[in-house]
mmCIF file of N, CA and C in Angstrom:
data_model
loop_
_atom_site.group_PDB
_atom_site.id
_atom_site.type_symbol
_atom_site.label_atom_id
_atom_site.label_comp_id
_atom_site.label_asym_id
_atom_site.label_seq_id
_atom_site.Cartn_x
_atom_site.Cartn_y
_atom_site.Cartn_z
ATOM 1 N N MET A 1 0.767 -1.573 0.055
ATOM 2 C CA MET A 1 -0.113 -0.013 -0.386
ATOM 3 C C MET A 1 0.587 0.836 0.073
ATOM 4 N N GLY A 2 0.563 2.008 -1.088
ATOM 5 C CA GLY A 2 1.655 3.120 -0.654
ATOM 6 C C GLY A 2 1.358 4.426 -0.279
ATOM 7 N N LEU A 3 1.569 5.340 0.003
ATOM 8 C CA LEU A 3 0.987 6.729 0.966
ATOM 9 C C LEU A 3 -0.346 6.911 0.886
ATOM 10 N N GLY A 4 -0.406 7.311 -0.597
ATOM 11 C CA GLY A 4 -2.322 7.927 -0.803
ATOM 12 C C GLY A 4 -2.746 6.706 -0.614
ATOM 13 N N GLY A 5 -3.183 5.047 -0.257
ATOM 14 C CA GLY A 5 -3.522 4.869 0.384
ATOM 15 C C GLY A 5 -3.728 4.562 1.412
ATOM 16 N N CYS A 6 -2.696 5.175 2.637
ATOM 17 C CA CYS A 6 -2.488 4.716 3.758
ATOM 18 C C CYS A 6 -3.015 6.942 4.219
ATOM 19 N N ILE A 7 -3.401 7.617 3.284
ATOM 20 C CA ILE A 7 -4.271 8.773 3.503
ATOM 21 C C ILE A 7 -5.238 8.381 3.469
ATOM 22 N N ILE A 8 -5.506 8.232 1.696
ATOM 23 C CA ILE A 8 -7.217 6.884 1.782
ATOM 24 C C ILE A 8 -7.809 6.767 2.684
ATOM 25 N N LEU A 9 -6.985 5.398 3.529
ATOM 26 C CA LEU A 9 -7.776 4.678 4.863
ATOM 27 C C LEU A 9 -8.231 6.374 6.159
ATOM 28 N N ILE A 10 -6.763 7.110 6.632
ATOM 29 C CA ILE A 10 -6.775 8.234 7.037
ATOM 30 C C ILE A 10 -8.409 8.746 7.153
ATOM 31 N N ALA A 11 -8.643 9.569 5.658
ATOM 32 C CA ALA A 11 -9.538 9.553 5.768
ATOM 33 C C ALA A 11 -11.233 9.611 5.721
ATOM 34 N N ALA A 12 -11.259 8.714 5.960
ATOM 35 C CA ALA A 12 -12.421 7.144 5.359
ATOM 36 C C ALA A 12 -12.435 7.259 6.703
ATOM 37 N N GLY A 13 -11.395 7.096 8.129
ATOM 38 C CA GLY A 13 -11.854 6.411 8.553
ATOM 39 C C GLY A 13 -11.986 7.591 9.602
ATOM 40 N N ALA A 14 -11.961 9.238 10.118
ATOM 41 C CA ALA A 14 -12.584 10.365 10.382
ATOM 42 C C ALA A 14 -13.589 10.685 9.993
ATOM 43 N N ILE A 15 -14.252 10.062 8.746
ATOM 44 C CA ILE A 15 -15.288 10.350 8.499
ATOM 45 C C ILE A 15 -16.365 9.252 9.135
ATOM 46 N N LEU A 16 -15.711 8.272 8.601
ATOM 47 C CA LEU A 16 -16.578 7.203 9.654
ATOM 48 C C LEU A 16 -16.904 7.285 10.871
ATOM 49 N N THR A 17 -15.834 7.825 11.931
ATOM 50 C CA THR A 17 -15.919 7.946 13.371
ATOM 51 C C THR A 17 -16.848 9.516 13.263
ATOM 52 N N PHE A 18 -16.223 10.930 12.674
ATOM 53 C CA PHE A 18 -17.084 11.867 12.948
ATOM 54 C C PHE A 18 -17.597 12.582 12.614
ATOM 55 N N ALA A 19 -18.400 12.164 10.846
ATOM 56 C CA ALA A 19 -18.953 12.497 10.244
ATOM 57 C C ALA A 19 -20.480 11.655 9.837
ATOM 58 N N THR A 20 -20.660 10.980 10.443
ATOM 59 C CA THR A 20 -21.816 9.703 10.487
ATOM 60 C C THR A 20 -22.509 9.604 11.676
ATOM 61 N N ASP A 21 -23.915 9.533 10.945
ATOM 62 C CA ASP A 21 -24.449 9.100 12.175
ATOM 63 C C ASP A 21 -25.274 8.151 12.051
ATOM 64 N N TRP A 22 -24.397 7.138 11.374
ATOM 65 C CA TRP A 22 -25.334 6.091 10.814
ATOM 66 C C TRP A 22 -25.153 4.711 11.983
ATOM 67 N N ASN A 23 -26.407 4.235 12.045
ATOM 68 C CA ASN A 23 -26.745 3.127 13.439
ATOM 69 C C ASN A 23 -26.803 1.846 12.285
ATOM 70 N N MET A 24 -25.597 0.640 12.490
ATOM 71 C CA MET A 24 -26.230 -0.362 11.565
ATOM 72 C C MET A 24 -25.994 -1.591 12.609
ATOM 73 N N GLN A 25 -26.672 -2.999 12.650
ATOM 74 C CA GLN A 25 -27.178 -3.411 14.035
ATOM 75 C C GLN A 25 -25.379 -4.113 13.656
ATOM 76 N N GLY A 26 -25.320 -4.094 15.689
ATOM 77 C CA GLY A 26 -23.900 -5.650 15.190
ATOM 78 C C GLY A 26 -22.455 -4.639 15.237
ATOM 79 N N VAL A 27 -22.414 -3.897 14.351
ATOM 80 C CA VAL A 27 -21.364 -3.060 13.344
ATOM 81 C C VAL A 27 -20.846 -1.255 14.612
ATOM 82 N N ASN A 28 -20.859 -1.252 15.101
ATOM 83 C CA ASN A 28 -20.091 0.015 15.815
ATOM 84 C C ASN A 28 -18.681 0.202 14.830
ATOM 85 N N LEU A 29 -19.981 1.529 14.154
ATOM 86 C CA LEU A 29 -19.097 2.196 12.860
ATOM 87 C C LEU A 29 -17.648 3.431 13.247
ATOM 88 N N ASP A 30 -18.385 3.861 14.704
ATOM 89 C CA ASP A 30 -17.161 4.744 15.620
ATOM 90 C C ASP A 30 -16.301 3.984 15.889
ATOM 91 N N LEU A 31 -15.930 2.554 15.928
ATOM 92 C CA LEU A 31 -14.574 1.840 16.403
ATOM 93 C C LEU A 31 -13.836 1.469 14.709
ATOM 94 N N VAL A 32 -15.015 0.909 13.843
ATOM 95 C CA VAL A 32 -14.282 0.566 12.444
ATOM 96 C C VAL A 32 -13.749 2.109 12.203
ATOM 97 N N GLY A 33 -14.063 2.899 12.215
ATOM 98 C CA GLY A 33 -13.085 4.747 11.822
ATOM 99 C C GLY A 33 -11.758 4.453 12.746
ATOM 100 N N VAL A 34 -12.354 4.637 13.438
ATOM 101 C CA VAL A 34 -10.581 4.381 14.578
ATOM 102 C C VAL A 34 -10.179 3.493 14.388
ATOM 103 N N ILE A 35 -10.022 2.235 13.548
ATOM 104 C CA ILE A 35 -9.620 0.830 13.398
ATOM 105 C C ILE A 35 -9.056 1.352 11.992
ATOM 106 N N PHE A 36 -9.755 1.856 10.985
ATOM 107 C CA PHE A 36 -8.965 1.918 9.870
ATOM 108 C C PHE A 36 -8.118 3.821 9.704
ATOM 109 N N MET A 37 -8.141 4.878 10.982
ATOM 110 C CA MET A 37 -7.130 5.772 11.003
ATOM 111 C C MET A 37 -5.760 5.219 11.524
ATOM 112 N N ILE A 38 -6.161 3.589 12.774
ATOM 113 C CA ILE A 38 -4.357 3.410 13.424
ATOM 114 C C ILE A 38 -4.359 2.936 12.310
ATOM 115 N N VAL A 39 -4.595 1.628 11.748
ATOM 116 C CA VAL A 39 -3.599 1.445 9.894
ATOM 117 C C VAL A 39 -3.102 2.101 8.954
ATOM 118 N N GLY A 40 -4.182 3.154 8.777
ATOM 119 C CA GLY A 40 -3.620 4.653 7.753
ATOM 120 C C GLY A 40 -2.101 4.569 8.649
ATOM 121 N N LEU A 41 -2.008 5.125 9.785
ATOM 122 C CA LEU A 41 -1.490 6.690 10.808
ATOM 123 C C LEU A 41 0.295 5.204 10.144
ATOM 124 N N ILE A 42 0.304 3.275 10.712
ATOM 125 C CA ILE A 42 0.596 3.257 10.377
ATOM 126 C C ILE A 42 1.137 2.339 9.142
ATOM 127 N N GLY A 43 0.330 2.702 8.036
ATOM 128 C CA GLY A 43 0.646 2.606 7.401
ATOM 129 C C GLY A 43 2.185 3.712 6.799
ATOM 130 N N VAL A 44 1.880 4.960 7.219
ATOM 131 C CA VAL A 44 2.134 5.772 6.842
ATOM 132 C C VAL A 44 3.905 6.085 7.334
ATOM 133 N N THR A 45 3.500 5.060 8.902
ATOM 134 C CA THR A 45 4.794 5.271 9.937
ATOM 135 C C THR A 45 6.097 4.416 8.778
ATOM 136 N N THR A 46 4.977 3.455 8.602
ATOM 137 C CA THR A 46 6.210 2.362 7.673
ATOM 138 C C THR A 46 6.645 2.451 6.750
ATOM 139 N N PHE A 47 5.646 3.535 4.784
ATOM 140 C CA PHE A 47 6.204 4.712 3.916
ATOM 141 C C PHE A 47 7.558 5.087 4.721
ATOM 142 N N SER A 48 6.447 5.978 4.999
ATOM 143 C CA SER A 48 8.256 6.469 5.155
ATOM 144 C C SER A 48 9.626 6.375 5.933
ATOM 145 N N SER A 49 9.413 5.786 7.075
ATOM 146 C CA SER A 49 10.619 4.893 7.394
ATOM 147 C C SER A 49 11.502 3.821 6.195
ATOM 148 N N ILE A 50 10.244 2.868 4.608
ATOM 149 C CA ILE A 50 11.197 2.393 4.513
ATOM 150 C C ILE A 50 11.529 3.541 3.969
ATOM 151 N N ALA A 51 10.807 4.250 2.484
ATOM 152 C CA ALA A 51 11.096 5.485 1.803
ATOM 153 C C ALA A 51 12.773 6.420 1.600
ATOM 154 N N ARG A 52 12.677 6.446 3.944
ATOM 155 C CA ARG A 52 14.029 6.955 4.239
ATOM 156 C C ARG A 52 15.669 6.244 4.072
ATOM 157 N N ARG A 53 15.468 5.278 4.206
ATOM 158 C CA ARG A 53 16.007 4.040 3.928
ATOM 159 C C ARG A 53 16.555 3.942 2.611
ATOM 160 N N ARG A 54 15.509 3.901 1.795
ATOM 161 C CA ARG A 54 16.265 3.913 0.793
ATOM 162 C C ARG A 54 16.587 5.589 -0.940
ATOM 163 N N ARG A 55 16.545 6.020 0.114
ATOM 164 C CA ARG A 55 17.481 7.645 0.099
ATOM 165 C C ARG A 55 19.024 7.054 -0.352
ATOM 166 N N VAL A 56 20.110 7.440 -1.086
ATOM 167 C CA VAL A 56 20.831 7.132 -1.798
ATOM 168 C C VAL A 56 21.824 8.341 -1.390
ATOM 169 N N VAL A 57 22.156 8.431 -0.199
ATOM 170 C CA VAL A 57 23.841 9.375 -0.227
ATOM 171 C C VAL A 57 24.400 9.382 -1.429
ATOM 172 N N VAL A 58 24.724 10.181 -2.153
ATOM 173 C CA VAL A 58 25.775 10.378 -3.254
ATOM 174 C C VAL A 58 26.420 11.524 -2.267
ATOM 175 N N PRO A 59 28.354 11.049 -2.654
ATOM 176 C CA PRO A 59 28.661 12.184 -1.808
ATOM 177 C C PRO A 59 29.521 12.796 -2.877
ATOM 178 N N PRO A 60 30.058 14.190 -2.245
ATOM 179 C CA PRO A 60 29.788 14.470 -3.833
ATOM 180 C C PRO A 60 31.762 15.236 -4.509
ATOM 181 N N THR A 61 31.080 15.019 -6.076
ATOM 182 C CA THR A 61 32.388 14.567 -6.674
ATOM 183 C C THR A 61 32.948 15.337 -6.503
ATOM 184 N N THR A 62 34.376 15.264 -6.820
ATOM 185 C CA THR A 62 35.830 15.796 -7.516
ATOM 186 C C THR A 62 35.637 16.586 -8.901
ATOM 187 N N PRO A 63 35.579 18.195 -8.829
ATOM 188 C CA PRO A 63 35.786 18.728 -10.199
ATOM 189 C C PRO A 63 36.902 17.976 -11.017
ATOM 190 N N VAL A 64 36.657 17.668 -12.480
ATOM 191 C CA VAL A 64 37.508 17.136 -13.026
ATOM 192 C C VAL A 64 37.992 18.656 -13.076
ATOM 193 N N VAL A 65 39.499 18.439 -13.774
ATOM 194 C CA VAL A 65 40.436 19.295 -14.223
ATOM 195 C C VAL A 65 40.591 18.861 -15.432
ATOM 196 N N GLU A 66 40.309 19.423 -17.265
ATOM 197 C CA GLU A 66 41.725 19.737 -18.462
ATOM 198 C C GLU A 66 42.127 19.993 -17.864
ATOM 199 N N GLU A 67 43.398 18.941 -18.563
ATOM 200 C CA GLU A 67 44.830 19.348 -18.730
ATOM 201 C C GLU A 67 44.809 20.733 -20.089
ATOM 202 N N GLU A 68 45.649 21.458 -20.612
ATOM 203 C CA GLU A 68 45.920 22.128 -21.486
ATOM 204 C C GLU A 68 46.629 21.275 -22.068
ATOM 205 N N ARG A 69 46.409 21.118 -23.770
ATOM 206 C CA ARG A 69 47.131 20.498 -24.645
ATOM 207 C C ARG A 69 48.335 21.928 -25.441
ATOM 208 N N HIS A 70 49.114 21.050 -24.928
ATOM 209 C CA HIS A 70 50.638 21.845 -25.509
ATOM 210 C C HIS A 70 50.609 21.926 -27.678
ATOM 211 N N HIS A 71 50.466 22.234 -28.237
ATOM 212 C CA HIS A 71 50.689 21.937 -29.711
ATOM 213 C C HIS A 71 52.458 22.128 -29.898
ATOM 214 N N ARG A 72 53.019 21.168 -30.447
ATOM 215 C CA ARG A 72 54.468 21.948 -31.079
ATOM 216 C C ARG A 72 54.451 22.069 -32.601
ATOM 217 N N GLY A 73 53.239 22.946 -33.319
ATOM 218 C CA GLY A 73 53.316 23.014 -34.437
ATOM 219 C C GLY A 73 53.200 21.585 -35.540
ATOM 220 N N GLY A 74 53.055 22.056 -36.359
ATOM 221 C CA GLY A 74 53.104 21.573 -38.041
ATOM 222 C C GLY A 74 51.714 21.198 -38.707
ATOM 223 N N TYR A 75 51.224 20.711 -38.530
ATOM 224 C CA TYR A 75 49.952 20.520 -39.654
ATOM 225 C C TYR A 75 49.322 20.714 -37.651
ATOM 226 N N GLY A 76 49.370 19.928 -37.050
ATOM 227 C CA GLY A 76 48.303 19.982 -36.117
ATOM 228 C C GLY A 76 47.743 21.016 -35.510
ATOM 229 N N ASP A 77 48.053 22.013 -35.695
ATOM 230 C CA ASP A 77 47.734 23.293 -35.135
ATOM 231 C C ASP A 77 47.005 24.096 -35.835
ATOM 232 N N GLY A 78 46.828 23.466 -36.870
ATOM 233 C CA GLY A 78 45.318 24.714 -37.968
ATOM 234 C C GLY A 78 45.966 25.528 -38.596
ATOM 235 N N TYR A 79 47.153 25.266 -38.786
ATOM 236 C CA TYR A 79 47.989 25.834 -39.857
ATOM 237 C C TYR A 79 48.315 25.255 -41.271
ATOM 238 N N GLY A 80 48.386 25.323 -42.083
ATOM 239 C CA GLY A 80 48.535 24.472 -43.014
ATOM 240 C C GLY A 80 47.953 24.127 -44.038
ATOM 241 N N MET A 81 46.036 23.654 -43.025
ATOM 242 C CA MET A 81 45.831 22.856 -43.219
ATOM 243 C C MET A 81 44.666 23.822 -44.874
#
């Protein structure tokens, strides 16, 4: 489950707990909403800890210094072609 699924679980749990007044025989919707929110929070913390471990820190590279080439004359220096 990704981060979006966890956030949807938290939102659905909050809606069931705080925004509805349905009464179903044998089902406590407030408890179901709290369970959804807890599972969503566990998913978010798990996802964030896994994502933090996946980050790769690349050490800064040293700049490459190109050496200047010295021409000795002749045909390779652009003259006489």
